[in-house]
Amino acid sequence: MIDDDPHIQTNNQQWWQMSSAEIADTLKTDPEEGLSRAEAQERLTKNGRNELTAKKKIQFYSFH
């Protein structure tokens, strides 16, 4: 996770406080060009897939 990555320094700013240029610089990417295939594969291997997992819903009642 980005917030847990010690290699990414945000100068104690929240992501929403940063400009898009600052974020691109922090993430070491070019918004116009994106990542090279090699860099994308390296980040995928290091960080895993960029996906959210759904939390299991808690049922407060059930009918039997």
XYZ file of N, CA and C in Angstrom:
192
model
N 0.847 -1.171 0.000
C 0.000 0.000 0.000
C 0.896 1.240 0.000
N 0.516 2.236 -0.723
C 1.327 3.445 -0.852
C 1.556 4.111 0.492
N 0.512 4.224 1.315
C 0.653 4.907 2.595
C 1.631 4.194 3.520
N 1.839 2.906 3.297
C 2.744 2.127 4.140
C 4.139 2.010 3.545
N 4.353 2.494 2.339
C 5.635 2.332 1.660
C 6.631 3.367 2.167
N 7.701 2.914 2.842
C 8.676 3.864 3.385
C 9.501 4.570 2.307
N 9.446 4.072 1.063
C 10.217 4.673 -0.019
C 9.514 5.871 -0.647
N 8.246 6.035 -0.341
C 7.489 7.150 -0.897
C 7.316 8.204 0.183
N 7.931 9.350 -0.034
C 7.863 10.447 0.919
C 6.865 11.486 0.421
N 5.947 11.873 1.272
C 4.957 12.880 0.879
C 5.103 14.165 1.691
N 6.199 14.327 2.393
C 6.427 15.528 3.199
C 5.286 15.787 4.168
N 4.759 14.704 4.736
C 3.670 14.770 5.704
C 2.409 15.415 5.149
N 2.266 15.437 3.830
C 1.046 15.953 3.205
C 0.126 14.778 2.908
N -1.154 15.053 2.943
C -2.128 14.066 2.498
C -2.158 14.112 0.975
N -2.473 12.978 0.357
C -2.481 12.926 -1.101
C -3.406 13.973 -1.696
N -4.549 14.224 -1.067
C -5.508 15.179 -1.620
C -5.021 16.618 -1.521
N -3.974 16.867 -0.740
C -3.423 18.217 -0.607
C -2.365 18.509 -1.665
N -1.938 17.498 -2.381
C -0.848 17.648 -3.343
C -1.381 17.935 -4.741
N -0.590 18.657 -5.521
C -0.961 18.898 -6.918
C -0.699 17.616 -7.712
N -1.285 17.531 -8.884
C -1.064 16.340 -9.717
C 0.408 16.206 -10.087
N 1.098 17.318 -10.276
C 2.526 17.276 -10.588
C 3.330 16.720 -9.405
N 2.963 17.130 -8.187
C 3.645 16.616 -6.997
C 3.414 15.117 -6.830
N 2.198 14.682 -7.094
C 1.890 13.260 -6.975
C 2.670 12.461 -8.018
N 2.683 12.934 -9.254
C 3.423 12.239 -10.311
C 4.904 12.151 -9.960
N 5.445 13.228 -9.424
C 6.853 13.234 -9.024
C 7.084 12.257 -7.871
N 6.201 12.261 -6.889
C 6.326 11.362 -5.737
C 6.256 9.905 -6.177
N 5.366 9.616 -7.115
C 5.200 8.241 -7.587
C 6.164 7.872 -8.714
N 7.005 8.816 -9.064
C 8.026 8.609 -10.101
C 7.409 8.089 -11.398
N 6.457 8.864 -11.909
C 5.811 8.521 -13.173
C 5.556 9.782 -13.984
N 5.303 9.600 -15.246
C 4.991 10.704 -16.151
C 3.529 10.562 -16.562
N 2.668 11.520 -16.182
C 1.246 11.411 -16.512
C 0.970 11.322 -18.017
N 1.832 11.882 -18.829
C 1.639 11.854 -20.280
C 2.058 10.520 -20.892
N 3.131 9.944 -20.386
C 3.690 8.722 -20.955
C 3.310 7.455 -20.187
N 3.008 7.601 -18.898
C 2.725 6.427 -18.080
C 3.994 5.666 -17.733
N 3.830 4.426 -17.338
C 4.964 3.581 -16.984
C 5.373 2.719 -18.167
N 6.658 2.417 -18.236
C 7.100 1.456 -19.245
C 6.590 0.076 -18.829
N 6.558 -0.857 -19.753
C 6.130 -2.216 -19.415
C 7.010 -2.799 -18.314
N 8.302 -2.556 -18.399
C 9.227 -3.096 -17.409
C 8.947 -2.511 -16.024
N 8.716 -1.202 -15.952
C 8.431 -0.553 -14.669
C 7.090 -1.023 -14.119
N 6.097 -1.168 -14.984
C 4.785 -1.651 -14.541
C 4.908 -3.065 -13.980
N 5.662 -3.922 -14.651
C 5.847 -5.295 -14.172
C 6.601 -5.307 -12.849
N 7.610 -4.462 -12.715
C 8.373 -4.384 -11.470
C 7.471 -3.946 -10.306
N 6.635 -2.951 -10.543
C 5.726 -2.467 -9.494
C 4.659 -3.512 -9.164
N 4.184 -4.231 -10.170
C 3.209 -5.291 -9.940
C 3.817 -6.384 -9.066
N 5.040 -6.759 -9.371
C 5.726 -7.779 -8.583
C 5.956 -7.298 -7.154
N 6.363 -6.056 -7.006
C 6.676 -5.507 -5.679
C 5.417 -5.230 -4.854
N 4.397 -4.621 -5.464
C 3.231 -4.122 -4.722
C 1.966 -4.962 -4.870
N 1.936 -5.851 -5.838
C 0.729 -6.632 -6.075
C -0.245 -5.877 -6.967
N -1.381 -6.529 -7.228
C -2.392 -5.937 -8.105
C -3.051 -4.732 -7.447
N -3.477 -3.803 -8.260
C -4.162 -2.603 -7.802
C -5.662 -2.892 -7.797
N -6.109 -3.561 -6.730
C -7.519 -3.887 -6.653
C -7.984 -3.857 -5.204
N -9.255 -3.594 -5.048
C -9.868 -3.577 -3.728
C -10.553 -4.905 -3.481
N -10.577 -5.318 -2.237
C -11.309 -6.529 -1.893
C -12.535 -6.126 -1.096
N -13.645 -6.751 -1.413
C -14.895 -6.454 -0.726
C -14.877 -7.086 0.662
N -15.373 -6.346 1.626
C -15.494 -6.883 2.969
C -16.714 -7.793 3.028
N -16.606 -8.822 3.827
C -17.730 -9.730 3.995
C -18.830 -8.997 4.754
N -20.039 -9.067 4.220
C -21.166 -8.398 4.865
C -21.615 -9.196 6.087
N -21.926 -8.499 7.120
C -22.409 -9.120 8.347
C -23.922 -9.132 8.296
N -24.497 -10.296 8.474
C -25.947 -10.399 8.509
C -26.407 -10.296 9.959
N -27.320 -9.411 10.189
C -27.840 -9.226 11.534
C -29.000 -10.173 11.826
N -29.539 -10.768 10.793
C -30.649 -11.697 10.960
C -30.554 -12.764 9.885
N -31.150 -13.858 10.129
C -31.243 -14.906 9.115
C -32.528 -15.679 9.312
N -33.081 -16.161 8.230
C -34.302 -16.954 8.275
C -33.942 -18.391 7.977
N -34.448 -19.273 8.771
C -34.165 -20.704 8.555
C -35.408 -21.436 8.176
